Coordinates of C-alpha atoms (C1' of nucleotides) in Angstrom, one line a residue:
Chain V
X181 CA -12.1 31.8 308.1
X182 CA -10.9 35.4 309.6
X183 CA -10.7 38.6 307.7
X184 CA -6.8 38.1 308.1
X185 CA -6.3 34.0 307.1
X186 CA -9.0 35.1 303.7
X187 CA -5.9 38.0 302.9
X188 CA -2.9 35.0 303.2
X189 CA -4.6 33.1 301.2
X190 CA -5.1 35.5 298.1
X191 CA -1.8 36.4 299.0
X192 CA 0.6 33.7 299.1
X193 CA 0.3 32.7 295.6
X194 CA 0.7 36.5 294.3
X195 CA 4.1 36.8 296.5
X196 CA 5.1 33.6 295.1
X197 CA 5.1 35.0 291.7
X198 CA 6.2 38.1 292.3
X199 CA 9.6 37.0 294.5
X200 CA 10.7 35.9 290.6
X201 CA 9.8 39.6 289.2
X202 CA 11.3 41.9 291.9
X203 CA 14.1 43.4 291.6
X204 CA 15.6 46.0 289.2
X205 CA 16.7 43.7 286.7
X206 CA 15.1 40.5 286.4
X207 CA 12.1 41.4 284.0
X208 CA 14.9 42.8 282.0
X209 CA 16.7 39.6 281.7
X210 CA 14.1 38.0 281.2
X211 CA 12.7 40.2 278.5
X212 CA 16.0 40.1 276.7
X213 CA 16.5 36.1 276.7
X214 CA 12.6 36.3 275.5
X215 CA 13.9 38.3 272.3
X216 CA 16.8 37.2 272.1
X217 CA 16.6 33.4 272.4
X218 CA 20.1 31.4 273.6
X219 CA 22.2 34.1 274.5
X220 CA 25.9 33.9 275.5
X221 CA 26.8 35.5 279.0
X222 CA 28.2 38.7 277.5
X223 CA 26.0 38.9 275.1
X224 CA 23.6 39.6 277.7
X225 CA 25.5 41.8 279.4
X226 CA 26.2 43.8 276.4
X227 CA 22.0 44.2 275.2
X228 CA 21.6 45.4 278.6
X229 CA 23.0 49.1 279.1
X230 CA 24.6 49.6 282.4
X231 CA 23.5 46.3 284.1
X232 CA 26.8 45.0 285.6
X233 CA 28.5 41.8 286.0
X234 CA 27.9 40.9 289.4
X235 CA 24.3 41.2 289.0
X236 CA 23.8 39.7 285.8
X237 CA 25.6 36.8 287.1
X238 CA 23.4 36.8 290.8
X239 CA 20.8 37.3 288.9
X240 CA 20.8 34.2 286.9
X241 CA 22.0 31.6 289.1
X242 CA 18.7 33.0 290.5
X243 CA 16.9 32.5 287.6
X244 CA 18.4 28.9 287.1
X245 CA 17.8 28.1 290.5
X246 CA 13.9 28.8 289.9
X247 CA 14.1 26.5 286.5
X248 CA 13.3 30.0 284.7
X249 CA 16.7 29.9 282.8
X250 CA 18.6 27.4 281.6
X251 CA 22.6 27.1 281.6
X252 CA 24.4 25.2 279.3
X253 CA 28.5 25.3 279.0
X254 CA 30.2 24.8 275.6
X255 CA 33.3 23.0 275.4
X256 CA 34.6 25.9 273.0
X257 CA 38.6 27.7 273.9
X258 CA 37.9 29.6 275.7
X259 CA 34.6 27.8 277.0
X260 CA 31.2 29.9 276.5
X261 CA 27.9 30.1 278.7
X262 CA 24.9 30.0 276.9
X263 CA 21.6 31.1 278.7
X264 CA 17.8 30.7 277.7
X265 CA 14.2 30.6 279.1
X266 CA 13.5 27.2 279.9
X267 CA 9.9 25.8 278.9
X268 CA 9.2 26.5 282.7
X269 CA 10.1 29.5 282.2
X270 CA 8.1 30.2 279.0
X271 CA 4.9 29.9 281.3
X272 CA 5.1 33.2 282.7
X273 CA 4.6 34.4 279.4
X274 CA 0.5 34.9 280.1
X275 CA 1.8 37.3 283.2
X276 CA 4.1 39.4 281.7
X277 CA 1.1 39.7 278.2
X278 CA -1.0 41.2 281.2
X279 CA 1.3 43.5 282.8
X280 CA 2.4 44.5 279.1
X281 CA -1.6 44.8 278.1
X282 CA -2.2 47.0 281.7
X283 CA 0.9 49.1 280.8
X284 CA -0.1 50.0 277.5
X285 CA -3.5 50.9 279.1
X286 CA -1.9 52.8 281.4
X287 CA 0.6 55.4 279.6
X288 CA -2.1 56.1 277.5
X289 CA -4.6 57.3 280.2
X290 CA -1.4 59.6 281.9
X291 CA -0.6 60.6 278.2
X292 CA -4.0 61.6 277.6
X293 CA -4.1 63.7 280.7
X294 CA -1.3 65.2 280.6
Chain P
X69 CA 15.1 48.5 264.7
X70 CA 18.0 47.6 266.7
X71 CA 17.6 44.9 269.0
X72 CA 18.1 47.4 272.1
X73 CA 15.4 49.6 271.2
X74 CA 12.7 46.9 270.5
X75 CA 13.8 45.3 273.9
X76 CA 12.9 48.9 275.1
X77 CA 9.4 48.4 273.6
X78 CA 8.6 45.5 275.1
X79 CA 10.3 46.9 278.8
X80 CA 8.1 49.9 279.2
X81 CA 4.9 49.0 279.8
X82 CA 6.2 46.1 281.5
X83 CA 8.0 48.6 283.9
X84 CA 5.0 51.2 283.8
X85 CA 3.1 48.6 285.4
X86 CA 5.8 46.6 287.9
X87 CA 6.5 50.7 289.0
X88 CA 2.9 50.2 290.8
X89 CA 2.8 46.4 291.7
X90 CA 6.7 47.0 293.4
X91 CA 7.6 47.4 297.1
X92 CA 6.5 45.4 300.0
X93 CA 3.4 46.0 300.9
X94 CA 1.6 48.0 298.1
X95 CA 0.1 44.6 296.8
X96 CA -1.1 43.9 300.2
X97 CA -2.6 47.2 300.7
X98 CA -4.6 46.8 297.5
X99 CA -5.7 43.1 298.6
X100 CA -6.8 43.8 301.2
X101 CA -8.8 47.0 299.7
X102 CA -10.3 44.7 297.4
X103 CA -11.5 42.1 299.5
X104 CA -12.4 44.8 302.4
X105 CA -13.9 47.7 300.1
X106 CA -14.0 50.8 301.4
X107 CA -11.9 50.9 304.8
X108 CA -10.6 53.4 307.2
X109 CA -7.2 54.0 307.7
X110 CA -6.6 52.1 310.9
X111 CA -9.1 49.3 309.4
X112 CA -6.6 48.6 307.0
X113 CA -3.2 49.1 309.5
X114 CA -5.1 46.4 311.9
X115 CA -5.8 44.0 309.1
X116 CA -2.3 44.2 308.1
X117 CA 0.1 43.1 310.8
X118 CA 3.2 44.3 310.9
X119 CA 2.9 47.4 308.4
X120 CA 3.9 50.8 310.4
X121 CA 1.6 54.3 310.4
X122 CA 4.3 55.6 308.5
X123 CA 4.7 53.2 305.2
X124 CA 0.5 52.9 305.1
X125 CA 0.5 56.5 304.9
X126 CA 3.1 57.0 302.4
X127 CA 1.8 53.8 300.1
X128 CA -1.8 55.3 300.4
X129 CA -0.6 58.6 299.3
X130 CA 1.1 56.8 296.2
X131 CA -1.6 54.5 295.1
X132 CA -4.0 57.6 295.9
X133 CA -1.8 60.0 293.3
X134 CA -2.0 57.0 290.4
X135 CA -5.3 56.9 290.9
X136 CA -5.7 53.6 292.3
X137 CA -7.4 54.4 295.5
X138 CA -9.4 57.1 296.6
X139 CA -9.3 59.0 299.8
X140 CA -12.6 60.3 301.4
X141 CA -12.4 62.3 304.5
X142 CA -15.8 61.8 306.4
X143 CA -17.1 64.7 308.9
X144 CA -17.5 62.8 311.9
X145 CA -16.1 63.3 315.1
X146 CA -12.5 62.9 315.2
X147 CA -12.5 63.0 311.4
X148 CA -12.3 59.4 309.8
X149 CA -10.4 58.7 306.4
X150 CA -12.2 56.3 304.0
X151 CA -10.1 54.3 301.1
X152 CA -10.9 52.2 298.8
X153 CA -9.8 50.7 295.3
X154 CA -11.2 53.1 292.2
X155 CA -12.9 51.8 289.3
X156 CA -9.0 52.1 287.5
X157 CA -7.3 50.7 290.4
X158 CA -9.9 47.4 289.4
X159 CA -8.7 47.1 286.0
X160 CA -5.5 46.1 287.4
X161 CA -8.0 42.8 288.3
X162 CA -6.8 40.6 285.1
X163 CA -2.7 41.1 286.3
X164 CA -3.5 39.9 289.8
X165 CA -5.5 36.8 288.5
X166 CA -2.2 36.2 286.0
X167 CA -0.5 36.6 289.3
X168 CA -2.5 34.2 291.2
X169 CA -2.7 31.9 288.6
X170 CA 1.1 31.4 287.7
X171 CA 1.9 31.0 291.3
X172 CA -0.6 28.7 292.5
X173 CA 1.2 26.4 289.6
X174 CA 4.4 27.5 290.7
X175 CA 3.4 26.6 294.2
X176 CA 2.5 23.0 293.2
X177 CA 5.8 22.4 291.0
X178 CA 7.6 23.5 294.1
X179 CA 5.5 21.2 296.7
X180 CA 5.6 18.4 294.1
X181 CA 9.6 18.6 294.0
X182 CA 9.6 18.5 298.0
Chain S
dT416 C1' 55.5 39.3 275.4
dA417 C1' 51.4 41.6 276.5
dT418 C1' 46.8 42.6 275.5
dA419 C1' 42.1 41.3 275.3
dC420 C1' 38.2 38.3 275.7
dC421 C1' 35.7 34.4 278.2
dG422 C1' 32.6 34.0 282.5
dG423 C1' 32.6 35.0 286.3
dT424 C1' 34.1 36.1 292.0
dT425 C1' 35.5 39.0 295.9
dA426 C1' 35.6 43.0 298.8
dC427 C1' 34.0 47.4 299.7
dT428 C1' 30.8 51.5 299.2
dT429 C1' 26.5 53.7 298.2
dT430 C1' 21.5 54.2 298.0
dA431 C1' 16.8 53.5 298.8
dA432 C1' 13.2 51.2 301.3
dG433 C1' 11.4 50.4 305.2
dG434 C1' 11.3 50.1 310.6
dA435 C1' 11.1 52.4 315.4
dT436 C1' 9.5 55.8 318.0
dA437 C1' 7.8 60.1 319.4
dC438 C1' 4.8 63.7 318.4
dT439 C1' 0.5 66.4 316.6
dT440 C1' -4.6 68.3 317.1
dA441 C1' -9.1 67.6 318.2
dA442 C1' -12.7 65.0 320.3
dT443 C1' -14.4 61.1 323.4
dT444 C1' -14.5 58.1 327.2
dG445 C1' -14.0 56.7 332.0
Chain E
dC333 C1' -8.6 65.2 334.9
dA334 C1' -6.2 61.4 332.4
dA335 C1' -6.2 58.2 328.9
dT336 C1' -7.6 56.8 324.3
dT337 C1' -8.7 57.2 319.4
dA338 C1' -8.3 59.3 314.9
dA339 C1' -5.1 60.0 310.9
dG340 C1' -1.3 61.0 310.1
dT341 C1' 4.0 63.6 310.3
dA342 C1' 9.0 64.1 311.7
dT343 C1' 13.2 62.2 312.8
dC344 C1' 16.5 58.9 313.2
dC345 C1' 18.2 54.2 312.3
dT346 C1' 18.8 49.6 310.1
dT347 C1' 19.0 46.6 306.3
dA348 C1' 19.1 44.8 301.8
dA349 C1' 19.9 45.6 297.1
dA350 C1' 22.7 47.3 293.8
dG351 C1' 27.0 49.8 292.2
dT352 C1' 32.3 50.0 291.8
dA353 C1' 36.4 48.1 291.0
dA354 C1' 39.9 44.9 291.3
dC355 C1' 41.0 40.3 290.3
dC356 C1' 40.9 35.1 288.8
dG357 C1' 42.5 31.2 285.4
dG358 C1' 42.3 30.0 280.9
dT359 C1' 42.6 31.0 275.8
dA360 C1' 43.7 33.5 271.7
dT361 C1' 45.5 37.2 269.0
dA362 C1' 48.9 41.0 267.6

DNA sequence: TATACCGGTTACTTTAAGGATACTTAATTG
DNA sequence: CAATTAAGTATCCTTAAAGTAACCGGTATA
């Protein structure tokens, strides 16, 4: 195997993972429906400050469309949307302990220099 | 506690470390750093196809201010430019296997569905 | 009657990241 | 002498993501 096919393959996987965390906001969501359990639409919207409709919505058809979150309509007047990590979803819960545990890590070393 | 300020608590070193993971081709770069050790600047522009002078450059410079990679400048003749990843930049080693490992089981869901 | 909340969607604008290309200085090769 | 390599920088352009704001049907409340 070449220098360049070796890179792909210790790539692929890596990209896969990280298509789900890029973006300004999805970590955020995801974070919040992590805390916060089943969550209604706008309940969402309002834990996160400034995150707007449009992309809260985008966002989680994206989400739902990777079996990350979960959508469930209640036949309530007027109807409500309740969102939550699916067990699927639940699994990434090992990546975001490291990128919390590297984090932690980290501001300390910039705290400590600066 | 409020519920926005502990979601804050959990965000930040999430977001300290997604700050140095994000972009598209910083993860490459350091891939290919670690599997290539220490490489010269065009090394690493012909290993990754597609990446221009100017975004190496300017991820280099990032990755080299956060103390991820190092820059050597080697007296030869015309001057060469050695990177590679620093003994901190390695510690990031446990969020790319987290990385890896989610999305080679993502990758399989996905191909099983298919 | 109208005002607000529910969960969105649509159309338009702004911003940031990245791409394309030319250029730099000094040395080397043919 | 001309072309090439080295490690970038400068300038302009394109694109994709996100922001802004108006709007939708349905329900409920004052």
């Amino acid at each position: 195997m070449d220098e360049k096919s070796e890179i792909s393959k210790k790539l692929l996987p890596i990209m896969d993972t990280m298509e789900l965390l890029s973006g300004r906001w999805k970590i955020i969501i995801m974070t919040t429906l992590y805390l916060g359990g089943r969550m209604r639409f706008n309940e969402i919207k309002r834990s996160i400050p400034r995150i707007t409709g449009r992309v809260l919505s985008k966002d989680l058809k994206f989400l739902e469309q990777h079996d990350i979150v979960s959508r469930t309509v209640k036949d309530t007047s007027p109807i409500t949307v309740e969102y939550e990590l699916t067990e699927y979803g639940r699994t990434l819960d090992p990546v975001f302990k490291e990128l919390t545990h590297w984090g932690i890590k980290h501001r300390k070393k910039i705290i400590g220099l600066g």
